[in-house]
Each structure stands twice: as structure tokens, then as C-alpha cells.
Coordinates of C-alpha atoms in Angstrom, one line a residue:
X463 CA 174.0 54.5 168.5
X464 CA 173.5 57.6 170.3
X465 CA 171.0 57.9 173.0
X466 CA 167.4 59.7 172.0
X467 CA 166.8 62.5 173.9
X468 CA 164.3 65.6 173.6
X469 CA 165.3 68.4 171.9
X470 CA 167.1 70.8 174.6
X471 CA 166.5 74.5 174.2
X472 CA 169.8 75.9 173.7
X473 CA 171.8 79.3 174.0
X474 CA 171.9 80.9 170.4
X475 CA 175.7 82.3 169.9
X476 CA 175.3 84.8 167.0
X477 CA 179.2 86.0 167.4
X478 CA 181.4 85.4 164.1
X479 CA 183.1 82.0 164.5
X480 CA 186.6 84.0 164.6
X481 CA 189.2 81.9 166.4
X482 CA 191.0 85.1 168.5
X483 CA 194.7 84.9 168.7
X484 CA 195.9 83.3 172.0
X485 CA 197.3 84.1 175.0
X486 CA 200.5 82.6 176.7
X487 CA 202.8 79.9 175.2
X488 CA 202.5 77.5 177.4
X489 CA 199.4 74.9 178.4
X490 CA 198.6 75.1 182.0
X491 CA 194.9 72.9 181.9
X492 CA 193.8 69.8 181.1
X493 CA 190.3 67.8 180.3
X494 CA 189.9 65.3 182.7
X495 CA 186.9 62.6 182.5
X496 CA 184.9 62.6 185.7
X497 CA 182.1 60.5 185.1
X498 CA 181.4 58.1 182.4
X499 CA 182.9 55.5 180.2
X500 CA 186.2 57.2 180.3
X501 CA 186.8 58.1 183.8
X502 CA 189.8 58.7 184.6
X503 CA 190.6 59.9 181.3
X504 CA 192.9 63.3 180.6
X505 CA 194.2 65.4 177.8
X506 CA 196.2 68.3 178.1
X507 CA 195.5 71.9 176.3
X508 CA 198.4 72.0 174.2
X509 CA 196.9 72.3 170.7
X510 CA 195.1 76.0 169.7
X511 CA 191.5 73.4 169.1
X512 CA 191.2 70.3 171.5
X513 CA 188.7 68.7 169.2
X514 CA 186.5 66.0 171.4
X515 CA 184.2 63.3 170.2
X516 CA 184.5 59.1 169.8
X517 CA 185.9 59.8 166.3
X518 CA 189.7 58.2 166.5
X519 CA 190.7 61.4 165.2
X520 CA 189.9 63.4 167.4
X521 CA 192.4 64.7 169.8
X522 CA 190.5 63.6 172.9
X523 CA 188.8 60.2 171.9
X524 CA 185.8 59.5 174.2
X525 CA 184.4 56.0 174.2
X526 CA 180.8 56.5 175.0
X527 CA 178.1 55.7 172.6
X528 CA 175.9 58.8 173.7
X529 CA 178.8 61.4 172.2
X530 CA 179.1 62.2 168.8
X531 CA 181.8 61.6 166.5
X532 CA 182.7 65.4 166.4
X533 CA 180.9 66.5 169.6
X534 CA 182.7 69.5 170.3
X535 CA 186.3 71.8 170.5
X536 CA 187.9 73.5 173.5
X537 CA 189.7 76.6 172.2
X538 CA 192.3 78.8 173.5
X539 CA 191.1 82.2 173.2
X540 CA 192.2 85.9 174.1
X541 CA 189.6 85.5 176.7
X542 CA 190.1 82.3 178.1
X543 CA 189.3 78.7 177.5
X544 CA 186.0 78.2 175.3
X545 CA 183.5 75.2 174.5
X546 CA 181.9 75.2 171.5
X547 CA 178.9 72.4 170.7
X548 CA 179.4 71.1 166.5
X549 CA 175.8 70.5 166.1
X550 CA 175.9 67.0 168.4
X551 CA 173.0 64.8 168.7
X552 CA 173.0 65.1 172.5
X553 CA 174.2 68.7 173.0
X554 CA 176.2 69.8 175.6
X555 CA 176.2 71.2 179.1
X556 CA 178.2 73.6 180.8
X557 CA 177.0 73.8 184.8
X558 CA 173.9 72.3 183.7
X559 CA 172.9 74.5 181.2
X560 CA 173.0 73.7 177.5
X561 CA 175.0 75.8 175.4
X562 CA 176.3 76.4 172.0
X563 CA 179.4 78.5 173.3
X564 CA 180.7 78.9 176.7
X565 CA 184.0 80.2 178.2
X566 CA 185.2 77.3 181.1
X567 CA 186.2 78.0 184.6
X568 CA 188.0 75.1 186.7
X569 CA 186.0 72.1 188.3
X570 CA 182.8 73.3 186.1
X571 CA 181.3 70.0 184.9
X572 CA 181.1 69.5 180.7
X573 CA 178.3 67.2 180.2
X574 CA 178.5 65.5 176.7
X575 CA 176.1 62.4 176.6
X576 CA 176.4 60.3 179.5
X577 CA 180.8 61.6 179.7
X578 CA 181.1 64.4 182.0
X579 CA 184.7 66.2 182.2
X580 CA 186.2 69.2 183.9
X581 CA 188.6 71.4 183.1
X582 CA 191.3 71.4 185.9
X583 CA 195.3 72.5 186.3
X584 CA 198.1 70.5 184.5
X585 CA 200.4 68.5 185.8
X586 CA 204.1 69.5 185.6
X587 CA 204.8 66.2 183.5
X588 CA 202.0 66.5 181.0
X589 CA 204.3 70.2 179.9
X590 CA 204.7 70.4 176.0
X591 CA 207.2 69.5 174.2
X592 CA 210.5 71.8 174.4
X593 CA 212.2 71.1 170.7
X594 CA 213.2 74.6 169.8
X595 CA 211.5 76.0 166.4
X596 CA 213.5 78.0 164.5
X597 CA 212.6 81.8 164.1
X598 CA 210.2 83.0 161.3
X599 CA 208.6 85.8 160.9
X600 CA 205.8 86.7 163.8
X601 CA 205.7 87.2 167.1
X602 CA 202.1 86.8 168.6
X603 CA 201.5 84.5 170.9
X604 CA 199.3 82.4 168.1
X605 CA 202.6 82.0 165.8
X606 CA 204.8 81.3 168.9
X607 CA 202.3 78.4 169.7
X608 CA 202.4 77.4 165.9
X609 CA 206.3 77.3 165.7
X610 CA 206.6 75.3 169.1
X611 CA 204.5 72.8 167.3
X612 CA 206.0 72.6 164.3
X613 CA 209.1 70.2 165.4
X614 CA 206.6 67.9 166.5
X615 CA 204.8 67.6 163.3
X616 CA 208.0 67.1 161.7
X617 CA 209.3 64.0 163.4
X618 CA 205.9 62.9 163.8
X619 CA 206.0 61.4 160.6
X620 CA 202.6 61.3 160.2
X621 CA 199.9 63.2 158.0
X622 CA 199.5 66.9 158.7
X623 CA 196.3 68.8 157.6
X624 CA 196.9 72.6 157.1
X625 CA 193.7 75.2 157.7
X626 CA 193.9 79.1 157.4
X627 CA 192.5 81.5 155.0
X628 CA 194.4 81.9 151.8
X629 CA 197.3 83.8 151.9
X630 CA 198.2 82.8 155.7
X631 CA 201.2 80.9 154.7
X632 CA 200.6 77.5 155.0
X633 CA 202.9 76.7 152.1
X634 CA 205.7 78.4 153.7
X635 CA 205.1 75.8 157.0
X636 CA 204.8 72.9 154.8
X637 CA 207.9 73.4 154.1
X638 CA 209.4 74.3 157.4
X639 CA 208.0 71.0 158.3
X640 CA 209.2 68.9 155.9
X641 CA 212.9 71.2 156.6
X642 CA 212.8 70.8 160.2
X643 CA 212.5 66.2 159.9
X644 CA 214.5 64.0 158.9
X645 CA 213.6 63.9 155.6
X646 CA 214.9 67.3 155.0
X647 CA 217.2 65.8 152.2
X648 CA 214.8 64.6 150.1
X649 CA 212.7 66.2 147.9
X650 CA 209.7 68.3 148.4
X651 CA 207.1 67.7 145.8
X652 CA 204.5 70.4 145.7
X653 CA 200.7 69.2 144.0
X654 CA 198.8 71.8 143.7
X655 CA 195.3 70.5 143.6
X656 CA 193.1 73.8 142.3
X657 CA 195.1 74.3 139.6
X658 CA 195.1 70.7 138.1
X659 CA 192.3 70.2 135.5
X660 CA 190.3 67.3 137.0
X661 CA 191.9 65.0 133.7
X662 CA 195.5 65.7 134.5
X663 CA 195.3 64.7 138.5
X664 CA 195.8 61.2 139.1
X665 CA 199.0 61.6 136.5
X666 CA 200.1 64.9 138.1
X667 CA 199.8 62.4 141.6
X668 CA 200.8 59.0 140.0
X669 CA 202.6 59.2 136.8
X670 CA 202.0 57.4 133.4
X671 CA 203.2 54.9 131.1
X672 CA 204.4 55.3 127.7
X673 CA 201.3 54.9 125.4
X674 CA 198.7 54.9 128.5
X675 CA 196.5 57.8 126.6
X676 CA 196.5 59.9 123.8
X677 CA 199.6 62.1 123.7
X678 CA 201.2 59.9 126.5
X679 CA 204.8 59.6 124.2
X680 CA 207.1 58.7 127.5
X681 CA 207.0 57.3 131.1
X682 CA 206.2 60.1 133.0
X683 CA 206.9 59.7 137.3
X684 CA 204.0 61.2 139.5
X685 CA 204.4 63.3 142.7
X686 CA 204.7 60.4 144.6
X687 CA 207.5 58.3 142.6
X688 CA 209.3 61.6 142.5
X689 CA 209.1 62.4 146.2
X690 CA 210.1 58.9 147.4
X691 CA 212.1 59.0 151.0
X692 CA 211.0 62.9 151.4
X693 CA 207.9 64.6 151.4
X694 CA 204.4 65.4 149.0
X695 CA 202.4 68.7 149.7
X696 CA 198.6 68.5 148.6
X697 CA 197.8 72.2 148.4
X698 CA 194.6 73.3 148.2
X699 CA 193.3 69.5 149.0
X700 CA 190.0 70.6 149.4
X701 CA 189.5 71.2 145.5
X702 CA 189.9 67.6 144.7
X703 CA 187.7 66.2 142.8
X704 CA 185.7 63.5 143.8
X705 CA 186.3 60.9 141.6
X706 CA 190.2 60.6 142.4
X707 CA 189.6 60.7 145.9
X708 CA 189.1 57.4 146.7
X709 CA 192.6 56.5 144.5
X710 CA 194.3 58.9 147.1
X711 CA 193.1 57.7 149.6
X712 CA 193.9 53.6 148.6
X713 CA 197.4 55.3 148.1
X714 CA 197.5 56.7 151.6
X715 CA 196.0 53.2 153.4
X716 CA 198.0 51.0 151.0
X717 CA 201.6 52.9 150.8
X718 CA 201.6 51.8 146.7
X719 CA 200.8 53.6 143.7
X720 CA 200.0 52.2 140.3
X721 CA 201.1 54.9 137.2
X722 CA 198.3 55.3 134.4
X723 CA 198.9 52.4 131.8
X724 CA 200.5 50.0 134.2
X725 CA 199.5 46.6 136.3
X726 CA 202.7 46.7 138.8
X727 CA 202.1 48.5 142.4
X728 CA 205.2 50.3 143.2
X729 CA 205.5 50.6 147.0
X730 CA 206.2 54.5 148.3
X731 CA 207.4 56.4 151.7
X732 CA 207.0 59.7 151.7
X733 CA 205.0 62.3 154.4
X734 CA 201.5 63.7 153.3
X735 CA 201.1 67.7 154.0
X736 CA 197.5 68.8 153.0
X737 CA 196.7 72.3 152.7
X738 CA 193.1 73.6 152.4
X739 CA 191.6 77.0 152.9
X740 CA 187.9 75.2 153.8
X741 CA 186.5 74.0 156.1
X742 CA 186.9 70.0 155.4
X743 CA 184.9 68.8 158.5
X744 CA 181.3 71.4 156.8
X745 CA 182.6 69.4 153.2
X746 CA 182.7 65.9 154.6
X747 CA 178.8 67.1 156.4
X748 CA 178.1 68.7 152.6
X749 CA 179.0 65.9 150.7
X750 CA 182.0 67.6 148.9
X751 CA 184.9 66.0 150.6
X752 CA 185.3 61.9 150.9
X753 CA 184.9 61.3 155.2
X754 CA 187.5 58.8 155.1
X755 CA 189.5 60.5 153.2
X756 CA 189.5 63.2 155.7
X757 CA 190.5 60.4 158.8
X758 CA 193.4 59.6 156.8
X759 CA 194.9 63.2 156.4
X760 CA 193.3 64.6 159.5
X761 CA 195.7 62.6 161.7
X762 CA 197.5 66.3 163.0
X763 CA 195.5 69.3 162.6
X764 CA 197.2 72.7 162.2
X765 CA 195.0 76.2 162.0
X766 CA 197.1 79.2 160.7
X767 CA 195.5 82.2 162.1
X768 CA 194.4 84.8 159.5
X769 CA 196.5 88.3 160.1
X770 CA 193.3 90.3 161.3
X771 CA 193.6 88.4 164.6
X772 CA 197.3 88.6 165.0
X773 CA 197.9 92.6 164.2
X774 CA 201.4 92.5 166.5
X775 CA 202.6 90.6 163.8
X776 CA 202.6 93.3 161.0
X777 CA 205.2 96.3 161.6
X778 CA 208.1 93.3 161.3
X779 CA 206.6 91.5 158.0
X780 CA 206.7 95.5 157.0
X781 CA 210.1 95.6 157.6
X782 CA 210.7 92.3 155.7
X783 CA 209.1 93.1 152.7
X784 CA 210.9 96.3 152.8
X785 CA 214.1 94.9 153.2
X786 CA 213.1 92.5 150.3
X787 CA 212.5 95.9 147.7
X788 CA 216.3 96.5 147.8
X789 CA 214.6 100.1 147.5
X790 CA 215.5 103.1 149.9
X791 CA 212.3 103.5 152.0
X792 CA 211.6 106.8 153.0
X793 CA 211.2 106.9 157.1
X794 CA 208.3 108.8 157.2
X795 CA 206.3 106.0 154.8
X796 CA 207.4 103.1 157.2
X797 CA 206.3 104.9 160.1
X798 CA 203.2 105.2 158.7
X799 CA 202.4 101.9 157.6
X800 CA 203.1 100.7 160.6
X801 CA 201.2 102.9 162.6
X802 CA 198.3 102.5 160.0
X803 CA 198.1 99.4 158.6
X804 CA 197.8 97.3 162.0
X805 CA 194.2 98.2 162.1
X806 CA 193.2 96.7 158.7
X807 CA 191.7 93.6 157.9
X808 CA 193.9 92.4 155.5
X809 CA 191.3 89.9 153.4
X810 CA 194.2 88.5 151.6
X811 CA 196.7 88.0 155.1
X812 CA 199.8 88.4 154.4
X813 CA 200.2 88.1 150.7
X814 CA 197.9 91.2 150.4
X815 CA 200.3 93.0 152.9
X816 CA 203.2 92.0 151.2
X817 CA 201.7 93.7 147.7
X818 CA 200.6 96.7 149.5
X819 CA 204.5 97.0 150.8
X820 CA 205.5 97.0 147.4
X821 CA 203.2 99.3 145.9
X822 CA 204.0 101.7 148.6
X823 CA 207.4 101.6 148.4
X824 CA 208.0 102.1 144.3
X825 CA 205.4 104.8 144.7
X826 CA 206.4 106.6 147.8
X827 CA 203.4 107.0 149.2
X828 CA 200.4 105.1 150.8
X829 CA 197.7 105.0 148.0
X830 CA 194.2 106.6 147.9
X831 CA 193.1 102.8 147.8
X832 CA 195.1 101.9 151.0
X833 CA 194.1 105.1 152.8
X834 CA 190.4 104.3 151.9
X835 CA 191.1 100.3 153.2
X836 CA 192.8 101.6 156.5
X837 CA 189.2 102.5 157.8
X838 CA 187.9 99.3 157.3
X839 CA 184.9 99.4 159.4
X840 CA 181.7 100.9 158.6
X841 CA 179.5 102.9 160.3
X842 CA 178.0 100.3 163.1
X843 CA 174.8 101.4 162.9
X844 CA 174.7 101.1 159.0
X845 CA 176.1 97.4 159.3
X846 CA 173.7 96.5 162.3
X847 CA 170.7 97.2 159.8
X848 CA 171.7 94.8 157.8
X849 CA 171.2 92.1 159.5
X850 CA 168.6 90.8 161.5
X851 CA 169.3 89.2 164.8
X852 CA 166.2 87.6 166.2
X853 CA 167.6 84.8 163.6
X854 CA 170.6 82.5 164.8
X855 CA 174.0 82.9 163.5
X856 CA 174.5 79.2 161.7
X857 CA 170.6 80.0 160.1
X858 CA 171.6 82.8 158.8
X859 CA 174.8 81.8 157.4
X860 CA 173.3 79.2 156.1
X861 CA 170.6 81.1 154.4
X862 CA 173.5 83.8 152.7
X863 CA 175.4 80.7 151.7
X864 CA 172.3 79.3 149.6
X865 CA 171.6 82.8 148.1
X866 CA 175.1 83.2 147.1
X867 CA 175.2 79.9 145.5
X868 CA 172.0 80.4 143.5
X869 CA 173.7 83.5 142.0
X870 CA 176.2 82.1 141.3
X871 CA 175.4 78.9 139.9
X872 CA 172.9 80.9 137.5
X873 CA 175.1 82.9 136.0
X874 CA 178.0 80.0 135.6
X875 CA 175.0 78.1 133.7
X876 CA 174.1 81.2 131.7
X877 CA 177.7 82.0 131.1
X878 CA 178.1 77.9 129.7
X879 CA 174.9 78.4 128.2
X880 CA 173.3 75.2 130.0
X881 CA 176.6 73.5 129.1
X882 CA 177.0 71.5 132.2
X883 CA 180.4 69.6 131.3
X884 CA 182.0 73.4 130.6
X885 CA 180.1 74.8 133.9
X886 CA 182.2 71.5 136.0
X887 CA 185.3 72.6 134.2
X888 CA 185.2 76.2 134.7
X889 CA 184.0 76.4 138.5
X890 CA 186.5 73.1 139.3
X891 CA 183.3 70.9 140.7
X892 CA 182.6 67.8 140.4
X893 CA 179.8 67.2 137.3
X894 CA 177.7 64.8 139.1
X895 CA 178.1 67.1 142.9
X896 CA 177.3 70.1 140.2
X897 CA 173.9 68.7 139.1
X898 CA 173.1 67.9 142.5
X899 CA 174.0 71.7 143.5
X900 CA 171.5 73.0 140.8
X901 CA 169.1 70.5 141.5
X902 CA 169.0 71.9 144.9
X903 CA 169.0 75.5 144.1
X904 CA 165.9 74.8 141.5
X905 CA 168.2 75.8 138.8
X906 CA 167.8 74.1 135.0
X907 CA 170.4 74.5 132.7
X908 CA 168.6 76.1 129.4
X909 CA 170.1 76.3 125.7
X910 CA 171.1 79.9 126.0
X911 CA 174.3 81.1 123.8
X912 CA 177.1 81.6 126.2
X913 CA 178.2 85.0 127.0
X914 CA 181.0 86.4 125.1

């Protein structure tokens, strides 16, 4: 149990919880325990997120009752290294002040609970691995980090959980992981789990027998059986539904699989990738993602930054998706695109840029909608009305968030026309979590026609 405390006032931070690109390649701090349970305790900055808590999978695992199972994350920011509190039950303290988000300086105590820790130099022996990646496209100091990782996660063997906004190319690490271990030779089975009607899942991941269900007319092997010795990539893990999580996750624990139709476990060994473009640890909190489930992938955590915060990296995925066009690009085009389209946001990363290459390049010419997207700020004092901050950042967010669901949920019913089964099918949730959702939006389904 975690210790009882009053209510500490805190430090609001309103900024966007951005992760901005890093600086340097190599880790030169550590998180050393200087008081409490675990003193005497260190963990080296070698990951982008240093997530701390008593959680086992976490990457620094404090044993103290008083600290919360996901207390809190060091990052590695443009700026330096920063703190930030994930809603503990004890807060934490940053030179005796509580805070929500703080940047550290050396020998500053970190209060969580009764644990206090400091950030102080490296050692020369705790240095990161040096296992060469091999190249890929980018060459900000966030992608460095990444590809320096990546042999590590490969002949780790063990579960890897992929974040970053879609379009970041988290596919295309999967498979550099599974390429750069040794089971390269094997196969790499790709599941992608928000495209899978929730009916067809546990056969897509497990296979069936011959006669197991209507239109079943042949054995059919599963992901799994079909990826023995090599690897299985969950994309898009996040949209699973509920009720075949807990099948996954006996599948993970247990190593066996059963197909549809059939009493005999068949033992497997393959490597689980997981890719998501949510925020699992906010869905385990909501109630939309199995907790346990989450342990079992979360055992190495990788964030692919989204291109906005990694601009260095676009003039030379220009030039690839040039190259790629077999097309004669007009110099004066490329040297505008890459003087341009640094600045933009690119919502979609780098699948968006790689569109816009192409349109450019068959039409010779940067488009009235990409010269329009190139300014793609507003004016600031326009966008500062809109928003009012006397209120926090998280109850704000969370106060868009529940307006945007209403909206949405109401029109999905009134699409459906109260149909609650076709609303679960269409928006890929859960029936039962669905219900819950409208309950809790003060939404009921009505008996209107459906929408044409």
C-alpha cells in the first residue's frame, strides 16, 4: 500500500506533452538511489524514456511501497534531462518542490515516496552497447539513438512494444529487428490487428480445424503455427478486442496455442513485435487495454518519434522518394521541397511526405494544397483565444477528449440507427466497452433509420 499523504499543491505544466528530438548519441547520466529502500541502486540514461516506478516493467524498478507502479519518466530532451510525475499517489519532488515537469541538474534530489534519487555522471563501464546498426534512412540524433538500439532488441529475444504516431515507420523497424537476430531466416508473419473483424482474430492468430465453424472446409495454420522459429508482428495491438485478449495473452505466458476446433496444445517459439499508435499505459488506466496483457508485451519499450520533431531528417527521405519515382526531377522542385517542406508538420510523418513527393514530382510543381500546408501555423494570437489557460493542460484534454467522443458516438448511433452490434462493428470497439462508453457520455441508442 502506498502511504497517505495530504494532497500537495503542485506546478501545473500546460506545455503539449511533445517528446522533442534528442541531443547527443551517447548516455552520459545515470539515476542513482540515495535514500530509501533501494539505496545504492543505479540505472543508466540510455533509453529516449527511463520509466520509474515498483512495476517490474519498468526500466528502473524501485522497491518501496510509498512509489507508484508508474510513478514517473526521465526524458532526454533538446533541452536537457526532464522529470515528468504520471499522476502518482505520492507526487514527486524536485529540490523540495512538487512538480508535474521539471528539467534535472546533477546532485538535485528526486523525492518519490519515501526513495529519493539523483541524477549524477556515468560511469565509463555502464557505456551502451556498441553493436553497429545498419544505415536507414535519418539522421537526427532521435533516429541515431533508435538504430543503436535496435541490435539490442534483436538479440534480446524478448517482447518489443512499438509507439509513434501512425505513419512513423514502426513496421519498417519491426522488421529490421526481426532482420538484424538470429531468426532472420525464418519467417516474418505480419497480424494486423485493426483490420481484422473482431470474428476472424483468434483464427487470423491461431488457426482452425477442418469443420470447426461454418465455412471452415480445411485446416487452416494461424500466425503463430506459421511463424514458428522466426518472428509474429501485432500491428496496431492496441485495436484488439477485448475479448481475445486474455487468449493472447495465455499464448504469450504459456508458449502453446490451441487452433479453433481442436483439444491438442501445440507448443510455439517465435518473438512478439507489437505496434500501437496509442497510448497503451492511458488504455490500461481507461479500461480499453487488458493491464497484464500490457506487462507481457511491454517487456522493451520503443518510441518512434513523429517527423515534426525530427525536421533534419526530411531533405534525404526527399531524395529517396525521388529516387524511388524513376522520374526526372526538375532541380528547381527539389530545391524547393527541401527548403520548404522542413517547416511543416507532417500529421501523417513520413507516409504523408512520401505522397506529397510523388504528387510533386508527376506534376512538376508543389501544389496549391502543399503551398497552403507549408504555413502550418496560425496566427498566434487567433490560436491563443482558443483556449483558456487558467485551466490545466490534462483538464483540458481531458474535457476535448469527452466532447469529441460524445460527437462522435452520437452520430455512430444515429448512423446505426441505435443498432449497437453494427455501431461495435463499424467503430472496431468492443460491444460491452461500447455501452459502457454511451453510458458514460449519457447517450441512448434510439430506433432511428440509419443514414443512407
Amino acid at each position: 500500500m502506498e502511504s497517505e499523504s495530504d494532497s500537495p499543491t503542485r506546478i501545473n505544466d500546460t506545455r503539449p506533452r511533445t517528446r522533442p528530438a534528442m541531443t547527443g548519441t551517447l548516455p552520459s547520466h545515470a539515476l542513482a538511489v540515495v535514500a530509501g529502500p533501494a539505496s545504492g541502486l543505479r540505472r543508466l540514461i540510455d533509453e529516449p524514456e527511463i520509466r520509474i516506478g515498483k512495476a517490474t516493467t519498468n526500466h528502473f524498478c524501485l522497491a518501496d511501497p510509498t512509489v507508484s507502479r508508474f510513478h514517473c519518466v526521465v526524458e532526454r530532451t533538446a533541452r536537457g534531462l526532464m522529470v515528468r510525475d504520471l499522476g502518482s499517489f505520492n507526487g514527486t519532488q524536485v529540490g523540495g518542490c512538487w512538480v508535474e515537469c521539471a528539467y534535472l541538474s546533477p546532485h538535485v534530489p528526486i523525492q518519490l515516496g519515501n526513495t529519493v534519487l539523483q541524477l549524477v555522471e556515468a560511469d565509463a563501464t555502464e557505456g551502451a552497447c556498441g553493436v553497429a546498426a545498419p544505415q536507414i534512412l535519418g539522421t537526427s540524433a532521435a533516429m541515431q539513438h533508435i538504430l543503436a538500439m535496435l541490435p539490442r532488441l534483436a538479440l534480446s529475444g524478448a517482447n518489443v512494444l512499438l509507439e509513434g504516431e501512425t505513419g512513423t515507420g514502426k513496421s519498417m523497424v519491426a522488421a529490421l529487428v526481426h532482420g538484424m537476430g538470429p531468426r532472420a531466416q525464418r519467417p516474418f508473419v505480419v497480424v494486423d490487428c485493426g483490420a481484422l473483424a473482431a470474428s476472424l482474430v483468434e483464427g487470423e492468430l491461431f488457426g482452425h480445424e477442418r469443420g470447426a465453424f461454418t465455412g471452415a472446409s480445411e485446416r487452416r495454420m494461424g500466425a503463430f503455427e506459421t511463424a514458428e522459429g522466426g518472428t509474429v508482428f501485432l500491428d496496431e495491438i492496441g485495436e484488439l478486442p477485448l475479448d481475445m485478449q486474455p487468449r493472447l495473452l495465455r499464448a504469450l505466458e504459456e508458449r502453446t496455442i490451441r487452433r479453433i476446433g481442436s483439444t491438442r496444445p501445440m507448443q510455439i517459439d517465435v518473438q512478439i513485435l507489437a505496434a500501437t499508435n496509442r497510448d497503451l499505459r492511458q488504455a490500461v488506466t481507461a479500461g480499453q487495454f487488458r493491464a497484464d496483457l500490457y506487462y507481457r508485451l511491454d517487456a522493451l519499450r520503443l518510441v518512434i518519434p513523429p517527423l515534426r520533431e525530427r525536421p533534419e531528417d526530411v531533405p534525404p527521405l526527399i531524395e529517396h522518394f525521388c529516387a524511388r519515382t524513376r522520374a526526372t526531377v526538375e532541380p528547381g522542385l527539389m530545391v524547393r521541397m527541401k527548403a520548404q517542406w522542413p517547416t511543416r508538420a507532417w500529421p501523417g510523418n513520413v507516409r504523408e511526405l512520401r505522397n506529397a513527393v510523388e504528387k510533386a514530382v508527376l506534376l512538376g510543381e508543389l501544389t496549391g494544397d502543399d503551398a497552403t500546408l507549408i504555413r502550418h501555423t496560425v496566427d498566434e494570437q487567433e490560436e491563443s483565444d482558443q483556449f483558456d489557460f487558467s485551466i490545466p493542460f490534462r483538464t483540458a484534454k481531458e474535457g476535448a477528449v469527452a466532447t469529441w467522443e460524445r460527437r462522435y458516438l452520437g452520430a455512430l448511433i444515429r448512423h446505426v440507427g441505435g443498432n449497437v452490434s453494427e455501431a461495435a462493428r463499424l467503430s472496431r470497439v468492443d460491444r460491452g466497452h461500447l455501452r459502457d462508453l454511451l453510458r458514460e457520455r449519457g447517450i441512448v441508442p434510439g430506433r432511428s433509420r440509419p443514414t443512407s
